[in-house]
Amino acid sequence: MFSELPQFLFSLQGFLLVIILVVTLYFISCLLFPDVSVSDLEKKAVLITGCDSGFGYELAKKLDSRGLQVFAGCLTSDGQAKLRSECSRQLTTLQLDVTNASDVQNALKEVNSHLPPQGLWAVVNNAGIIARGLIEWQTVEEMKHVLDVNLWGMVSVSKAFLPQLKKTKGRIVNVASTLGTILLPSLTAYCISKHGVQAFCDSLRREVKQFGVSVHILDPGMFRTNLVNREVAIKQVEKLWANLDVDTKESYGGELNLGKVMYGGQFRFFLSPHIYKVVDAMTHAVTSTRPKLRYGVGWDHKFFWRPLSLLPSEIQDLILPSMQADKGAP
């Protein structure tokens, strides 16, 4: 009887039974160990990058209202002033350009000099930018800048603050994107950076688990933030087009077609104004006793982008057609 057990486990019935058992044990564990906030939140500190607006701005306010000591990294002095005016005196703003090594080290010194007795509990890497334009239209330096902010800035901040998190067995929460699993033309640099974030998070999580440090990934779908400001995007594309030589312009139809170059605009109905959903997921990752390793946020991520990413490339290309120049253009 027992000699047949391995063969049964590798059968379809055995595989389904294992899946059922794992799911059952998961739900039992959820009942036995309820999802509650970690204790002594008011004694814990968190560093958040990219707090000038959007997710980072709202997260800083929310965690401050819950009593955590928040260190909010902002790119601009205006961002710092606005945040301070809406939060408690306990919140500290920092001048933090994640691509600037001096800023990162200065932030580390500032945080270390004002840490509560229980130390640094979490780092939330939220800073990010987006740039539109076809690969042929952009310089390598322009594409690199997106990666410097979205990926290498995240790596730099995580490495700088990791020793503090090892002391507290704390957490790193990194904002990736649904475009870290699927790619859209004209958003190539952004997609490359977010694919890199996925790889960095998975690798770091497995490396630091031995120290009790956990790493959590946020995969938001499309949300209406300053990152997707249409006017800014149009200016980016028009500037790239203006700098192209005549031959390159002719190869793309001779005239700028914003509707085609600004790929992703076809999915603008996906844009959700409810950014609180992402902020709630970030808050859960920081404060919960049962944080998820990965948070897929937004109906479009769950029911469109994520399933699409699992399909063969040939099918993806049918659903996301290649960009084509207007052959009838002068």
mmCIF file of C-alpha atoms in Angstrom:
data_model
loop_
_atom_site.group_PDB
_atom_site.id
_atom_site.type_symbol
_atom_site.label_atom_id
_atom_site.label_comp_id
_atom_site.label_asym_id
_atom_site.label_seq_id
_atom_site.Cartn_x
_atom_site.Cartn_y
_atom_site.Cartn_z
ATOM 1 C CA MET A 1 0.000 0.000 0.000
ATOM 2 C CA PHE A 2 2.672 2.509 1.039
ATOM 3 C CA SER A 3 4.779 1.644 -2.014
ATOM 4 C CA GLU A 4 1.983 3.022 -4.191
ATOM 5 C CA LEU A 5 1.845 6.350 -2.307
ATOM 6 C CA PRO A 6 4.578 8.186 -4.293
ATOM 7 C CA GLN A 7 2.935 7.123 -7.559
ATOM 8 C CA PHE A 8 -0.448 8.395 -6.315
ATOM 9 C CA LEU A 9 1.022 11.760 -5.263
ATOM 10 C CA PHE A 10 2.384 12.311 -8.771
ATOM 11 C CA SER A 11 -0.981 11.495 -10.356
ATOM 12 C CA LEU A 12 -3.582 14.135 -11.189
ATOM 13 C CA GLN A 13 -5.776 13.005 -8.316
ATOM 14 C CA GLY A 14 -2.848 13.202 -5.925
ATOM 15 C CA PHE A 15 -1.893 16.661 -7.118
ATOM 16 C CA LEU A 16 -5.452 17.936 -6.660
ATOM 17 C CA LEU A 17 -5.596 16.391 -3.191
ATOM 18 C CA VAL A 18 -2.384 18.154 -2.159
ATOM 19 C CA ILE A 19 -3.760 21.482 -3.436
ATOM 20 C CA ILE A 20 -6.993 20.974 -1.478
ATOM 21 C CA LEU A 21 -5.059 20.123 1.688
ATOM 22 C CA VAL A 22 -2.777 23.156 1.356
ATOM 23 C CA VAL A 23 -5.727 25.525 0.792
ATOM 24 C CA THR A 24 -7.607 23.968 3.722
ATOM 25 C CA LEU A 25 -4.610 24.342 6.045
ATOM 26 C CA TYR A 26 -4.211 27.963 4.924
ATOM 27 C CA PHE A 27 -7.782 28.864 5.846
ATOM 28 C CA ILE A 28 -7.518 26.984 9.143
ATOM 29 C CA SER A 29 -4.363 28.938 9.995
ATOM 30 C CA CYS A 30 -6.202 32.191 9.185
ATOM 31 C CA LEU A 31 -8.907 31.244 11.671
ATOM 32 C CA LEU A 32 -6.451 30.198 14.368
ATOM 33 C CA PHE A 33 -4.137 33.183 13.864
ATOM 34 C CA PRO A 34 -6.290 36.224 13.023
ATOM 35 C CA ASP A 35 -4.940 39.177 11.055
ATOM 36 C CA VAL A 36 -4.288 41.934 13.595
ATOM 37 C CA SER A 37 -1.943 44.898 13.824
ATOM 38 C CA VAL A 38 1.505 44.439 15.286
ATOM 39 C CA SER A 39 1.833 45.652 18.855
ATOM 40 C CA ASP A 40 3.254 49.013 19.961
ATOM 41 C CA LEU A 41 2.819 50.747 16.610
ATOM 42 C CA GLU A 42 3.328 54.093 18.320
ATOM 43 C CA LYS A 43 6.845 52.973 19.204
ATOM 44 C CA LYS A 44 7.799 51.982 15.677
ATOM 45 C CA ALA A 45 9.403 54.021 12.906
ATOM 46 C CA VAL A 46 8.998 53.781 9.137
ATOM 47 C CA LEU A 47 10.841 55.403 6.234
ATOM 48 C CA ILE A 48 8.843 56.138 3.076
ATOM 49 C CA THR A 49 10.325 57.418 -0.194
ATOM 50 C CA GLY A 50 8.472 59.424 -2.833
ATOM 51 C CA CYS A 51 6.177 61.320 -0.465
ATOM 52 C CA ASP A 52 5.640 64.477 -2.537
ATOM 53 C CA SER A 53 2.341 63.163 -3.896
ATOM 54 C CA GLY A 54 0.319 60.062 -4.695
ATOM 55 C CA PHE A 55 0.689 56.810 -2.790
ATOM 56 C CA GLY A 56 3.662 57.932 -0.684
ATOM 57 C CA TYR A 57 1.996 61.179 0.362
ATOM 58 C CA GLU A 58 -1.206 59.455 1.442
ATOM 59 C CA LEU A 59 0.657 56.623 3.175
ATOM 60 C CA ALA A 60 2.759 59.052 5.201
ATOM 61 C CA LYS A 61 -0.390 60.799 6.435
ATOM 62 C CA LYS A 62 -2.135 57.529 7.251
ATOM 63 C CA LEU A 63 0.738 55.963 9.184
ATOM 64 C CA ASP A 64 1.305 59.251 11.012
ATOM 65 C CA SER A 65 -2.377 59.245 12.065
ATOM 66 C CA ARG A 66 -1.909 55.727 13.432
ATOM 67 C CA GLY A 67 0.917 56.842 15.687
ATOM 68 C CA LEU A 68 3.997 55.562 13.871
ATOM 69 C CA GLN A 69 7.058 57.759 13.684
ATOM 70 C CA VAL A 70 7.216 58.548 9.973
ATOM 71 C CA PHE A 71 10.321 59.642 8.084
ATOM 72 C CA ALA A 72 8.976 60.936 4.765
ATOM 73 C CA GLY A 73 11.456 61.290 1.918
ATOM 74 C CA CYS A 74 10.487 64.061 -0.512
ATOM 75 C CA LEU A 75 12.141 65.217 -3.706
ATOM 76 C CA THR A 76 11.077 68.865 -3.322
ATOM 77 C CA SER A 77 10.897 71.404 -0.519
ATOM 78 C CA ASP A 78 7.292 72.154 -1.514
ATOM 79 C CA GLY A 79 6.447 68.500 -0.972
ATOM 80 C CA GLN A 80 8.024 68.593 2.462
ATOM 81 C CA ALA A 81 6.161 71.746 3.474
ATOM 82 C CA LYS A 82 2.790 70.465 2.309
ATOM 83 C CA LEU A 83 3.197 67.170 4.145
ATOM 84 C CA ARG A 84 4.324 68.819 7.379
ATOM 85 C CA SER A 85 1.279 71.101 7.296
ATOM 86 C CA GLU A 86 -1.077 68.105 7.258
ATOM 87 C CA CYS A 87 0.631 65.791 9.742
ATOM 88 C CA SER A 88 1.627 65.705 13.391
ATOM 89 C CA ARG A 89 4.876 67.132 14.710
ATOM 90 C CA GLN A 90 6.157 63.591 15.077
ATOM 91 C CA LEU A 91 6.502 63.229 11.287
ATOM 92 C CA THR A 92 9.921 64.141 9.909
ATOM 93 C CA THR A 93 10.452 65.094 6.279
ATOM 94 C CA LEU A 94 13.735 64.412 4.507
ATOM 95 C CA GLN A 95 15.267 65.769 1.313
ATOM 96 C CA LEU A 96 15.681 62.492 -0.530
ATOM 97 C CA ASP A 97 16.514 61.975 -4.182
ATOM 98 C CA VAL A 98 16.946 58.196 -4.272
ATOM 99 C CA THR A 99 19.393 58.497 -7.190
ATOM 100 C CA ASN A 100 21.695 60.739 -5.121
ATOM 101 C CA ALA A 101 24.092 58.765 -2.906
ATOM 102 C CA SER A 102 24.678 61.780 -0.641
ATOM 103 C CA ASP A 103 20.927 62.194 -0.084
ATOM 104 C CA VAL A 104 20.591 58.536 0.839
ATOM 105 C CA GLN A 105 23.471 58.716 3.321
ATOM 106 C CA ASN A 106 22.174 61.964 4.818
ATOM 107 C CA ALA A 107 18.742 60.374 5.215
ATOM 108 C CA LEU A 108 20.348 57.411 6.957
ATOM 109 C CA LYS A 109 22.136 59.713 9.417
ATOM 110 C CA GLU A 110 18.956 61.706 10.063
ATOM 111 C CA VAL A 111 16.886 58.589 10.682
ATOM 112 C CA ASN A 112 19.521 57.011 12.925
ATOM 113 C CA SER A 113 19.733 60.163 15.050
ATOM 114 C CA HIS A 114 15.970 60.280 15.674
ATOM 115 C CA LEU A 115 15.025 56.617 15.946
ATOM 116 C CA PRO A 116 12.767 55.512 18.827
ATOM 117 C CA PRO A 117 14.083 52.824 21.210
ATOM 118 C CA GLN A 118 12.501 50.025 19.175
ATOM 119 C CA GLY A 119 14.404 51.090 16.068
ATOM 120 C CA LEU A 120 13.390 51.176 12.393
ATOM 121 C CA TRP A 121 10.463 48.863 11.702
ATOM 122 C CA ALA A 122 9.908 49.294 7.953
ATOM 123 C CA VAL A 123 11.166 50.874 4.751
ATOM 124 C CA VAL A 124 8.642 51.591 1.989
ATOM 125 C CA ASN A 125 10.287 52.138 -1.396
ATOM 126 C CA ASN A 126 7.640 54.102 -3.243
ATOM 127 C CA ALA A 127 9.599 56.685 -5.286
ATOM 128 C CA GLY A 128 9.076 56.270 -9.013
ATOM 129 C CA ILE A 129 8.814 58.037 -12.367
ATOM 130 C CA ILE A 130 7.476 57.152 -15.795
ATOM 131 C CA ALA A 131 8.625 58.192 -19.267
ATOM 132 C CA ARG A 132 6.834 57.625 -22.561
ATOM 133 C CA GLY A 133 8.326 57.232 -25.993
ATOM 134 C CA LEU A 134 9.377 54.567 -28.447
ATOM 135 C CA ILE A 135 12.735 52.920 -27.915
ATOM 136 C CA GLU A 136 14.168 54.378 -31.128
ATOM 137 C CA TRP A 137 13.102 57.886 -30.100
ATOM 138 C CA GLN A 138 14.804 57.927 -26.696
ATOM 139 C CA THR A 139 18.453 58.135 -25.786
ATOM 140 C CA VAL A 140 19.950 55.411 -23.644
ATOM 141 C CA GLU A 141 20.594 58.035 -20.952
ATOM 142 C CA GLU A 142 16.884 58.941 -20.847
ATOM 143 C CA MET A 143 15.939 55.315 -20.400
ATOM 144 C CA LYS A 144 18.642 54.780 -17.792
ATOM 145 C CA HIS A 145 17.256 57.642 -15.701
ATOM 146 C CA VAL A 146 13.955 55.790 -15.281
ATOM 147 C CA LEU A 147 15.824 52.720 -14.062
ATOM 148 C CA ASP A 148 18.001 54.845 -11.770
ATOM 149 C CA VAL A 149 14.909 56.085 -9.931
ATOM 150 C CA ASN A 150 12.609 53.073 -10.040
ATOM 151 C CA LEU A 151 15.118 50.255 -9.611
ATOM 152 C CA TRP A 152 18.599 51.340 -8.564
ATOM 153 C CA GLY A 153 17.212 53.965 -6.177
ATOM 154 C CA MET A 154 15.208 51.216 -4.505
ATOM 155 C CA VAL A 155 18.290 49.007 -4.293
ATOM 156 C CA SER A 156 20.357 51.866 -2.840
ATOM 157 C CA VAL A 157 17.822 52.742 -0.127
ATOM 158 C CA SER A 158 17.201 49.093 0.778
ATOM 159 C CA LYS A 159 20.921 48.380 1.160
ATOM 160 C CA ALA A 160 21.507 51.525 3.224
ATOM 161 C CA PHE A 161 18.784 50.749 5.775
ATOM 162 C CA LEU A 162 19.046 46.952 5.830
ATOM 163 C CA PRO A 163 21.378 46.854 8.880
ATOM 164 C CA GLN A 164 18.734 48.705 10.926
ATOM 165 C CA LEU A 165 15.978 46.354 9.761
ATOM 166 C CA LYS A 166 18.061 43.305 10.673
ATOM 167 C CA LYS A 167 18.201 44.587 14.256
ATOM 168 C CA THR A 168 14.404 44.882 14.490
ATOM 169 C CA LYS A 169 13.479 41.945 12.240
ATOM 170 C CA GLY A 170 11.570 44.536 10.268
ATOM 171 C CA ARG A 171 10.112 44.816 6.787
ATOM 172 C CA ILE A 172 10.813 46.197 3.340
ATOM 173 C CA VAL A 173 7.784 47.113 1.238
ATOM 174 C CA ASN A 174 8.536 47.764 -2.428
ATOM 175 C CA VAL A 175 6.162 49.247 -4.987
ATOM 176 C CA ALA A 176 6.381 47.372 -8.269
ATOM 177 C CA SER A 177 3.612 47.509 -10.880
ATOM 178 C CA THR A 178 1.313 45.361 -12.915
ATOM 179 C CA LEU A 179 3.668 46.360 -15.766
ATOM 180 C CA GLY A 180 6.365 44.395 -13.992
ATOM 181 C CA THR A 181 4.754 41.258 -15.423
ATOM 182 C CA ILE A 182 3.490 42.503 -18.791
ATOM 183 C CA LEU A 183 5.025 45.022 -21.203
ATOM 184 C CA LEU A 184 3.410 47.856 -23.161
ATOM 185 C CA PRO A 185 5.135 49.563 -26.104
ATOM 186 C CA SER A 186 6.210 53.182 -25.495
ATOM 187 C CA LEU A 187 6.552 52.435 -21.773
ATOM 188 C CA THR A 188 9.599 50.241 -22.222
ATOM 189 C CA ALA A 189 11.967 51.878 -19.731
ATOM 190 C CA TYR A 190 9.277 51.876 -17.050
ATOM 191 C CA CYS A 191 8.438 48.227 -17.718
ATOM 192 C CA ILE A 192 12.113 47.230 -17.645
ATOM 193 C CA SER A 193 12.511 48.965 -14.291
ATOM 194 C CA LYS A 194 9.471 47.250 -12.799
ATOM 195 C CA HIS A 195 10.535 43.837 -14.115
ATOM 196 C CA GLY A 196 13.816 44.522 -12.333
ATOM 197 C CA VAL A 197 11.955 45.424 -9.143
ATOM 198 C CA GLN A 198 10.215 42.050 -9.241
ATOM 199 C CA ALA A 199 13.554 40.245 -9.551
ATOM 200 C CA PHE A 200 15.174 42.360 -6.823
ATOM 201 C CA CYS A 201 12.315 41.742 -4.389
ATOM 202 C CA ASP A 202 12.241 37.977 -4.917
ATOM 203 C CA SER A 203 16.013 37.681 -4.523
ATOM 204 C CA LEU A 204 16.254 40.000 -1.513
ATOM 205 C CA ARG A 205 13.370 38.244 0.257
ATOM 206 C CA ARG A 206 15.136 34.887 0.052
ATOM 207 C CA GLU A 207 18.461 36.368 1.164
ATOM 208 C CA VAL A 208 17.251 38.255 4.250
ATOM 209 C CA LYS A 209 14.708 35.747 5.529
ATOM 210 C CA GLN A 210 17.476 34.252 7.662
ATOM 211 C CA PHE A 211 17.608 37.525 9.641
ATOM 212 C CA GLY A 212 13.869 37.678 10.216
ATOM 213 C CA VAL A 213 13.471 40.523 7.711
ATOM 214 C CA SER A 214 10.536 40.190 5.305
ATOM 215 C CA VAL A 215 10.107 41.728 1.852
ATOM 216 C CA HIS A 216 6.695 42.564 0.394
ATOM 217 C CA ILE A 217 5.756 43.546 -3.153
ATOM 218 C CA LEU A 218 2.964 45.898 -4.218
ATOM 219 C CA ASP A 219 1.629 45.316 -7.737
ATOM 220 C CA PRO A 220 -0.849 48.129 -8.393
ATOM 221 C CA GLY A 221 -2.883 48.186 -11.553
ATOM 222 C CA MET A 222 -3.644 51.512 -13.219
ATOM 223 C CA PHE A 223 -4.502 54.285 -10.762
ATOM 224 C CA ARG A 224 -5.056 57.977 -11.379
ATOM 225 C CA THR A 225 -1.972 59.655 -9.874
ATOM 226 C CA ASN A 226 0.461 62.344 -11.039
ATOM 227 C CA LEU A 227 2.485 59.537 -12.601
ATOM 228 C CA VAL A 228 -0.089 59.228 -15.389
ATOM 229 C CA ASN A 229 -0.712 62.942 -15.966
ATOM 230 C CA ARG A 230 -1.756 63.163 -19.624
ATOM 231 C CA GLU A 231 -0.501 66.711 -20.232
ATOM 232 C CA VAL A 232 2.962 65.820 -18.974
ATOM 233 C CA ALA A 233 2.962 62.679 -21.105
ATOM 234 C CA ILE A 234 2.023 64.606 -24.257
ATOM 235 C CA LYS A 235 4.858 67.089 -23.673
ATOM 236 C CA GLN A 236 7.324 64.203 -23.242
ATOM 237 C CA VAL A 237 6.296 62.600 -26.529
ATOM 238 C CA GLU A 238 6.198 65.881 -28.487
ATOM 239 C CA LYS A 239 9.704 66.748 -27.296
ATOM 240 C CA LEU A 240 11.039 63.358 -28.397
ATOM 241 C CA TRP A 241 9.371 63.735 -31.798
ATOM 242 C CA ALA A 242 10.785 67.230 -32.310
ATOM 243 C CA ASN A 243 14.326 65.911 -31.795
ATOM 244 C CA LEU A 244 14.033 63.149 -34.412
ATOM 245 C CA ASP A 245 15.691 63.427 -37.814
ATOM 246 C CA VAL A 246 13.583 63.584 -40.962
ATOM 247 C CA ASP A 247 14.243 59.990 -42.045
ATOM 248 C CA THR A 248 13.144 58.591 -38.702
ATOM 249 C CA LYS A 249 9.988 60.710 -38.747
ATOM 250 C CA GLU A 250 9.184 59.495 -42.263
ATOM 251 C CA SER A 251 9.580 55.877 -41.188
ATOM 252 C CA TYR A 252 6.844 56.480 -38.597
ATOM 253 C CA GLY A 253 4.460 58.099 -41.049
ATOM 254 C CA GLY A 254 5.821 61.630 -41.199
ATOM 255 C CA GLU A 255 3.461 63.090 -38.629
ATOM 256 C CA LEU A 256 3.158 62.526 -34.906
ATOM 257 C CA ASN A 257 0.203 60.315 -34.017
ATOM 258 C CA LEU A 258 -0.244 60.750 -30.273
ATOM 259 C CA GLY A 259 -2.983 58.146 -30.119
ATOM 260 C CA LYS A 260 -0.561 55.447 -31.223
ATOM 261 C CA VAL A 261 2.615 56.615 -29.546
ATOM 262 C CA MET A 262 0.971 57.102 -26.174
ATOM 263 C CA TYR A 263 0.235 53.419 -25.963
ATOM 264 C CA GLY A 264 -1.759 52.564 -22.886
ATOM 265 C CA GLY A 265 -4.185 55.396 -23.518
ATOM 266 C CA GLN A 266 -6.444 52.727 -25.007
ATOM 267 C CA PHE A 267 -6.724 51.388 -21.465
ATOM 268 C CA ARG A 268 -7.422 54.711 -19.765
ATOM 269 C CA PHE A 269 -10.839 53.412 -18.691
ATOM 270 C CA PHE A 270 -8.833 51.123 -16.375
ATOM 271 C CA LEU A 271 -7.559 54.158 -14.448
ATOM 272 C CA SER A 272 -9.018 54.063 -10.961
ATOM 273 C CA PRO A 273 -9.347 57.194 -8.800
ATOM 274 C CA HIS A 274 -9.432 55.043 -5.677
ATOM 275 C CA ILE A 275 -5.768 55.254 -4.716
ATOM 276 C CA TYR A 276 -6.768 54.457 -1.128
ATOM 277 C CA LYS A 277 -6.829 50.796 -2.205
ATOM 278 C CA VAL A 278 -3.078 50.874 -2.802
ATOM 279 C CA VAL A 279 -2.476 52.878 0.378
ATOM 280 C CA ASP A 280 -4.517 50.364 2.372
ATOM 281 C CA ALA A 281 -2.436 47.505 0.959
ATOM 282 C CA MET A 282 0.795 49.337 1.828
ATOM 283 C CA THR A 283 -0.515 49.997 5.333
ATOM 284 C CA HIS A 284 -1.381 46.329 5.753
ATOM 285 C CA ALA A 285 2.108 45.312 4.630
ATOM 286 C CA VAL A 286 3.644 47.611 7.252
ATOM 287 C CA THR A 287 1.322 47.009 10.206
ATOM 288 C CA SER A 288 -0.227 43.550 9.928
ATOM 289 C CA THR A 289 0.868 40.461 11.833
ATOM 290 C CA ARG A 290 0.057 38.487 8.670
ATOM 291 C CA PRO A 291 1.357 40.608 5.777
ATOM 292 C CA LYS A 292 1.173 39.156 2.282
ATOM 293 C CA LEU A 293 4.333 38.619 0.288
ATOM 294 C CA ARG A 294 2.634 40.094 -2.778
ATOM 295 C CA TYR A 295 -0.308 42.474 -3.082
ATOM 296 C CA GLY A 296 -2.109 42.642 -6.415
ATOM 297 C CA VAL A 297 -4.212 45.799 -6.223
ATOM 298 C CA GLY A 298 -6.960 46.828 -8.627
ATOM 299 C CA TRP A 299 -9.520 44.868 -10.586
ATOM 300 C CA ASP A 300 -7.572 45.384 -13.816
ATOM 301 C CA HIS A 301 -4.486 43.755 -12.314
ATOM 302 C CA LYS A 302 -6.416 40.769 -10.994
ATOM 303 C CA PHE A 303 -8.700 40.119 -13.946
ATOM 304 C CA PHE A 304 -6.819 41.433 -16.983
ATOM 305 C CA TRP A 305 -3.092 42.166 -16.682
ATOM 306 C CA ARG A 306 -2.076 39.286 -14.437
ATOM 307 C CA PRO A 307 -3.997 36.611 -16.413
ATOM 308 C CA LEU A 308 -2.697 38.148 -19.656
ATOM 309 C CA SER A 309 0.888 37.830 -18.415
ATOM 310 C CA LEU A 310 0.414 34.060 -18.043
ATOM 311 C CA LEU A 311 -0.616 33.540 -21.658
ATOM 312 C CA PRO A 312 1.824 32.603 -24.456
ATOM 313 C CA SER A 313 3.532 35.566 -26.106
ATOM 314 C CA GLU A 314 1.767 34.856 -29.390
ATOM 315 C CA ILE A 315 -1.615 35.359 -27.717
ATOM 316 C CA GLN A 316 -0.398 38.446 -25.846
ATOM 317 C CA ASP A 317 0.606 39.981 -29.188
ATOM 318 C CA LEU A 318 -2.890 39.391 -30.553
ATOM 319 C CA ILE A 319 -4.469 41.152 -27.580
ATOM 320 C CA LEU A 320 -1.855 43.924 -27.473
ATOM 321 C CA PRO A 321 -1.274 44.656 -31.194
ATOM 322 C CA SER A 322 2.056 45.952 -32.387
ATOM 323 C CA MET A 323 2.297 49.675 -33.114
ATOM 324 C CA GLN A 324 2.214 50.593 -36.793
ATOM 325 C CA ALA A 325 2.895 53.835 -38.584
ATOM 326 C CA ASP A 326 0.137 55.457 -40.621
ATOM 327 C CA LYS A 327 1.100 54.362 -44.133
ATOM 328 C CA GLY A 328 -1.118 57.005 -45.652
ATOM 329 C CA ALA A 329 0.540 59.862 -43.813
ATOM 330 C CA PRO A 330 2.622 62.312 -45.881
#
